[in-house]
Structures are given as C-alpha cells and as structure tokens.
Amino acid sequence: MNVNQTGALRQILPAALALVLSATGFAMTAMPVHAEGTSYYTAALATPLAAPKTVIHDELLWHCAGAECTAPRGSSRPAVVCARLVRSLGPVTHFATPQGDLAAEDLARCNGTKG
C-alpha cells in the first residue's frame, strides 16, 4: 500500500464505521416490540385442550397447550380479546396482561356470565 491509499483508508474507515453503527441502531429500533416467541396476553382455559392448538382472531395468534394460552399484544382492550378467545375455546379461569389480571367482573363478562 502506498501513502495515498493509507491516508484515504484512514479517512474512509471512521465514516464507514459510523454508517454501519447507524444502520445497526436503526435496525434494532425498527424491530417490532413483540418479537416472535413473546407473549402479552395469558389465559387459563377452564377445560384443558387434549392437544396443542393455534387460534387466530383479528390477526392475533394464540398458542394454546393444555389449559394455558398465550398471544402477543393486540389493538383491542383486554376484555374484548378475552371474549374473542372464549368464543373459540370456551370459558377461561384467568386472563392477564403484563399490567395485571383481568378484574373478576370483567372476567365474568368475558365468559358471558353476570359479574
């Protein structure tokens, strides 16, 4: 390498490194909040399933095994999401988000009973 090539490399290297770091930072912030394998909603079915089952409601993908079901965050209120799950899989004994459990009255409404 001659002197001109070494000088040019020293000027380009910091700019290239900054570009790579910026692109990496952007890619990380552009990722969805709920990546594959994470759950936001959790529910316990009153009657466990005989085999694992996947249910889709309003673009919300539920993964259920036994009595436990999980799904990523949707755009509806938790009580509405709960009611949709009940229509597909039957009553639930528990429904929660990271913010906490669905109140007993809301859980009763979700199951179609008076609270």
PDB file of N, CA and C in Angstrom, residues 23-74:
ATOM      1  N   ALA A  23     -26.721   2.140  10.913  1.00  0.00           N
ATOM      2  CA  ALA A  23     -27.647   1.165  10.312  1.00  0.00           C
ATOM      3  C   ALA A  23     -28.053   0.105  11.326  1.00  0.00           C
ATOM      4  N   THR A  24     -27.107  -0.336  12.152  1.00  0.00           N
ATOM      5  CA  THR A  24     -27.412  -1.330  13.184  1.00  0.00           C
ATOM      6  C   THR A  24     -28.380  -0.759  14.217  1.00  0.00           C
ATOM      7  N   GLY A  25     -28.140   0.471  14.630  1.00  0.00           N
ATOM      8  CA  GLY A  25     -29.041   1.118  15.585  1.00  0.00           C
ATOM      9  C   GLY A  25     -30.435   1.284  15.028  1.00  0.00           C
ATOM     10  N   PHE A  26     -30.530   1.677  13.769  1.00  0.00           N
ATOM     11  CA  PHE A  26     -31.844   1.832  13.140  1.00  0.00           C
ATOM     12  C   PHE A  26     -32.563   0.499  13.047  1.00  0.00           C
ATOM     13  N   ALA A  27     -31.843  -0.534  12.653  1.00  0.00           N
ATOM     14  CA  ALA A  27     -32.458  -1.858  12.518  1.00  0.00           C
ATOM     15  C   ALA A  27     -32.994  -2.345  13.861  1.00  0.00           C
ATOM     16  N   MET A  28     -32.277  -2.069  14.932  1.00  0.00           N
ATOM     17  CA  MET A  28     -32.728  -2.514  16.254  1.00  0.00           C
ATOM     18  C   MET A  28     -33.964  -1.749  16.711  1.00  0.00           C
ATOM     19  N   THR A  29     -34.066  -0.459  16.405  1.00  0.00           N
ATOM     20  CA  THR A  29     -35.243   0.304  16.818  1.00  0.00           C
ATOM     21  C   THR A  29     -36.429   0.035  15.918  1.00  0.00           C
ATOM     22  N   ALA A  30     -36.200  -0.455  14.720  1.00  0.00           N
ATOM     23  CA  ALA A  30     -37.292  -0.731  13.795  1.00  0.00           C
ATOM     24  C   ALA A  30     -37.923  -2.095  14.022  1.00  0.00           C
ATOM     25  N   MET A  31     -37.327  -2.917  14.901  1.00  0.00           N
ATOM     26  CA  MET A  31     -37.887  -4.241  15.179  1.00  0.00           C
ATOM     27  C   MET A  31     -39.213  -4.110  15.896  1.00  0.00           C
ATOM     28  N   PRO A  32     -40.149  -5.033  15.655  1.00  0.00           N
ATOM     29  CA  PRO A  32     -41.417  -4.976  16.380  1.00  0.00           C
ATOM     30  C   PRO A  32     -41.191  -5.174  17.873  1.00  0.00           C
ATOM     31  N   VAL A  33     -42.070  -4.566  18.670  1.00  0.00           N
ATOM     32  CA  VAL A  33     -41.948  -4.652  20.118  1.00  0.00           C
ATOM     33  C   VAL A  33     -42.145  -6.085  20.586  1.00  0.00           C
ATOM     34  N   HIS A  34     -43.072  -6.799  19.976  1.00  0.00           N
ATOM     35  CA  HIS A  34     -43.353  -8.170  20.374  1.00  0.00           C
ATOM     36  C   HIS A  34     -42.782  -9.115  19.338  1.00  0.00           C
ATOM     37  N   ALA A  35     -41.563  -9.469  19.548  1.00  0.00           N
ATOM     38  CA  ALA A  35     -40.895 -10.353  18.610  1.00  0.00           C
ATOM     39  C   ALA A  35     -41.455 -11.766  18.761  1.00  0.00           C
ATOM     40  N   GLU A  36     -41.124 -12.597  17.804  1.00  0.00           N
ATOM     41  CA  GLU A  36     -41.563 -13.982  17.801  1.00  0.00           C
ATOM     42  C   GLU A  36     -41.223 -14.648  19.131  1.00  0.00           C
ATOM     43  N   GLY A  37     -42.162 -15.378  19.676  1.00  0.00           N
ATOM     44  CA  GLY A  37     -41.895 -16.113  20.893  1.00  0.00           C
ATOM     45  C   GLY A  37     -42.238 -15.351  22.166  1.00  0.00           C
ATOM     46  N   THR A  38     -42.636 -14.109  22.069  1.00  0.00           N
ATOM     47  CA  THR A  38     -43.000 -13.372  23.275  1.00  0.00           C
ATOM     48  C   THR A  38     -44.512 -13.344  23.386  1.00  0.00           C
ATOM     49  N   SER A  39     -44.995 -13.179  24.609  1.00  0.00           N
ATOM     50  CA  SER A  39     -46.441 -13.114  24.787  1.00  0.00           C
ATOM     51  C   SER A  39     -46.797 -11.889  25.616  1.00  0.00           C
ATOM     52  N   TYR A  40     -47.969 -11.383  25.371  1.00  0.00           N
ATOM     53  CA  TYR A  40     -48.513 -10.241  26.104  1.00  0.00           C
ATOM     54  C   TYR A  40     -49.720 -10.709  26.921  1.00  0.00           C
ATOM     55  N   TYR A  41     -50.606 -11.441  26.255  1.00  0.00           N
ATOM     56  CA  TYR A  41     -51.792 -11.972  26.933  1.00  0.00           C
ATOM     57  C   TYR A  41     -51.516 -13.396  27.389  1.00  0.00           C
ATOM     58  N   THR A  42     -52.027 -13.734  28.569  1.00  0.00           N
ATOM     59  CA  THR A  42     -52.004 -15.116  29.033  1.00  0.00           C
ATOM     60  C   THR A  42     -53.402 -15.460  29.534  1.00  0.00           C
ATOM     61  N   ALA A  43     -53.822 -16.668  29.273  1.00  0.00           N
ATOM     62  CA  ALA A  43     -55.158 -17.105  29.691  1.00  0.00           C
ATOM     63  C   ALA A  43     -55.083 -18.555  30.142  1.00  0.00           C
ATOM     64  N   ALA A  44     -55.931 -18.883  31.097  1.00  0.00           N
ATOM     65  CA  ALA A  44     -56.063 -20.266  31.554  1.00  0.00           C
ATOM     66  C   ALA A  44     -57.467 -20.735  31.194  1.00  0.00           C
ATOM     67  N   LEU A  45     -57.541 -21.769  30.385  1.00  0.00           N
ATOM     68  CA  LEU A  45     -58.830 -22.317  29.968  1.00  0.00           C
ATOM     69  C   LEU A  45     -59.448 -23.131  31.098  1.00  0.00           C
ATOM     70  N   ALA A  46     -60.764 -23.072  31.228  1.00  0.00           N
ATOM     71  CA  ALA A  46     -61.473 -23.864  32.239  1.00  0.00           C
ATOM     72  C   ALA A  46     -61.370 -25.348  31.923  1.00  0.00           C
ATOM     73  N   THR A  47     -61.366 -25.681  30.643  1.00  0.00           N
ATOM     74  CA  THR A  47     -61.240 -27.071  30.202  1.00  0.00           C
ATOM     75  C   THR A  47     -59.972 -27.200  29.365  1.00  0.00           C
ATOM     76  N   PRO A  48     -58.966 -27.919  29.855  1.00  0.00           N
ATOM     77  CA  PRO A  48     -57.720 -28.069  29.098  1.00  0.00           C
ATOM     78  C   PRO A  48     -57.950 -28.740  27.745  1.00  0.00           C
ATOM     79  N   LEU A  49     -57.144 -28.366  26.782  1.00  0.00           N
ATOM     80  CA  LEU A  49     -57.215 -28.954  25.446  1.00  0.00           C
ATOM     81  C   LEU A  49     -56.517 -30.306  25.436  1.00  0.00           C
ATOM     82  N   ALA A  50     -57.013 -31.225  24.628  1.00  0.00           N
ATOM     83  CA  ALA A  50     -56.403 -32.552  24.512  1.00  0.00           C
ATOM     84  C   ALA A  50     -55.074 -32.482  23.770  1.00  0.00           C
ATOM     85  N   ALA A  51     -54.965 -31.514  22.847  1.00  0.00           N
ATOM     86  CA  ALA A  51     -53.741 -31.360  22.057  1.00  0.00           C
ATOM     87  C   ALA A  51     -53.471 -29.868  21.856  1.00  0.00           C
ATOM     88  N   PRO A  52     -52.219 -29.495  21.658  1.00  0.00           N
ATOM     89  CA  PRO A  52     -51.918 -28.073  21.404  1.00  0.00           C
ATOM     90  C   PRO A  52     -52.710 -27.547  20.216  1.00  0.00           C
ATOM     91  N   LYS A  53     -53.057 -26.280  20.275  1.00  0.00           N
ATOM     92  CA  LYS A  53     -53.883 -25.680  19.234  1.00  0.00           C
ATOM     93  C   LYS A  53     -53.455 -24.236  19.010  1.00  0.00           C
ATOM     94  N   THR A  54     -53.528 -23.799  17.760  1.00  0.00           N
ATOM     95  CA  THR A  54     -53.262 -22.408  17.406  1.00  0.00           C
ATOM     96  C   THR A  54     -54.553 -21.813  16.880  1.00  0.00           C
ATOM     97  N   VAL A  55     -54.918 -20.646  17.389  1.00  0.00           N
ATOM     98  CA  VAL A  55     -56.158 -19.970  17.006  1.00  0.00           C
ATOM     99  C   VAL A  55     -55.812 -18.551  16.568  1.00  0.00           C
ATOM    100  N   ILE A  56     -56.434 -18.093  15.481  1.00  0.00           N
ATOM    101  CA  ILE A  56     -56.216 -16.722  15.014  1.00  0.00           C
ATOM    102  C   ILE A  56     -57.532 -15.960  15.096  1.00  0.00           C
ATOM    103  N   HIS A  57     -57.491 -14.801  15.777  1.00  0.00           N
ATOM    104  CA  HIS A  57     -58.642 -13.899  15.861  1.00  0.00           C
ATOM    105  C   HIS A  57     -58.159 -12.482  15.622  1.00  0.00           C
ATOM    106  N   ASP A  58     -58.757 -11.793  14.658  1.00  0.00           N
ATOM    107  CA  ASP A  58     -58.402 -10.402  14.372  1.00  0.00           C
ATOM    108  C   ASP A  58     -56.889 -10.202  14.321  1.00  0.00           C
ATOM    109  N   GLU A  59     -56.214 -11.065  13.576  1.00  0.00           N
ATOM    110  CA  GLU A  59     -54.773 -11.015  13.379  1.00  0.00           C
ATOM    111  C   GLU A  59     -53.978 -11.253  14.663  1.00  0.00           C
ATOM    112  N   LEU A  60     -54.597 -11.812  15.675  1.00  0.00           N
ATOM    113  CA  LEU A  60     -53.938 -12.142  16.931  1.00  0.00           C
ATOM    114  C   LEU A  60     -53.769 -13.657  16.978  1.00  0.00           C
ATOM    115  N   LEU A  61     -52.535 -14.124  17.074  1.00  0.00           N
ATOM    116  CA  LEU A  61     -52.230 -15.552  17.031  1.00  0.00           C
ATOM    117  C   LEU A  61     -52.075 -16.104  18.441  1.00  0.00           C
ATOM    118  N   TRP A  62     -53.005 -16.963  18.825  1.00  0.00           N
ATOM    119  CA  TRP A  62     -52.990 -17.610  20.129  1.00  0.00           C
ATOM    120  C   TRP A  62     -52.330 -18.970  20.012  1.00  0.00           C
ATOM    121  N   HIS A  63     -51.447 -19.284  20.965  1.00  0.00           N
ATOM    122  CA  HIS A  63     -50.833 -20.601  21.071  1.00  0.00           C
ATOM    123  C   HIS A  63     -51.334 -21.201  22.380  1.00  0.00           C
ATOM    124  N   CYS A  64     -51.993 -22.339  22.277  1.00  0.00           N
ATOM    125  CA  CYS A  64     -52.567 -22.973  23.465  1.00  0.00           C
ATOM    126  C   CYS A  64     -52.054 -24.404  23.595  1.00  0.00           C
ATOM    127  N   ALA A  65     -51.768 -24.767  24.835  1.00  0.00           N
ATOM    128  CA  ALA A  65     -51.368 -26.139  25.150  1.00  0.00           C
ATOM    129  C   ALA A  65     -51.926 -26.450  26.534  1.00  0.00           C
ATOM    130  N   GLY A  66     -52.654 -27.558  26.627  1.00  0.00           N
ATOM    131  CA  GLY A  66     -53.302 -27.879  27.896  1.00  0.00           C
ATOM    132  C   GLY A  66     -54.317 -26.796  28.217  1.00  0.00           C
ATOM    133  N   ALA A  67     -54.173 -26.166  29.378  1.00  0.00           N
ATOM    134  CA  ALA A  67     -55.097 -25.099  29.773  1.00  0.00           C
ATOM    135  C   ALA A  67     -54.494 -23.709  29.550  1.00  0.00           C
ATOM    136  N   GLU A  68     -53.232 -23.640  29.138  1.00  0.00           N
ATOM    137  CA  GLU A  68     -52.549 -22.354  29.015  1.00  0.00           C
ATOM    138  C   GLU A  68     -52.535 -21.836  27.571  1.00  0.00           C
ATOM    139  N   CYS A  69     -52.895 -20.557  27.410  1.00  0.00           N
ATOM    140  CA  CYS A  69     -52.869 -19.903  26.106  1.00  0.00           C
ATOM    141  C   CYS A  69     -52.101 -18.583  26.220  1.00  0.00           C
ATOM    142  N   THR A  70     -51.338 -18.268  25.185  1.00  0.00           N
ATOM    143  CA  THR A  70     -50.596 -17.005  25.143  1.00  0.00           C
ATOM    144  C   THR A  70     -50.715 -16.391  23.762  1.00  0.00           C
ATOM    145  N   ALA A  71     -50.592 -15.057  23.720  1.00  0.00           N
ATOM    146  CA  ALA A  71     -50.654 -14.340  22.453  1.00  0.00           C
ATOM    147  C   ALA A  71     -49.897 -13.017  22.590  1.00  0.00           C
ATOM    148  N   PRO A  72     -49.400 -12.475  21.468  1.00  0.00           N
ATOM    149  CA  PRO A  72     -48.777 -11.152  21.502  1.00  0.00           C
ATOM    150  C   PRO A  72     -49.842 -10.079  21.660  1.00  0.00           C
ATOM    151  N   ARG A  73     -49.431  -8.859  21.886  1.00  0.00           N
ATOM    152  CA  ARG A  73     -50.361  -7.757  22.110  1.00  0.00           C
ATOM    153  C   ARG A  73     -51.184  -7.448  20.859  1.00  0.00           C
ATOM    154  N   GLY A  74     -52.462  -7.182  21.071  1.00  0.00           N
ATOM    155  CA  GLY A  74     -53.364  -6.772  20.003  1.00  0.00           C
ATOM    156  C   GLY A  74     -53.767  -5.323  20.204  1.00  0.00           C
TER     157      GLY A  74
END
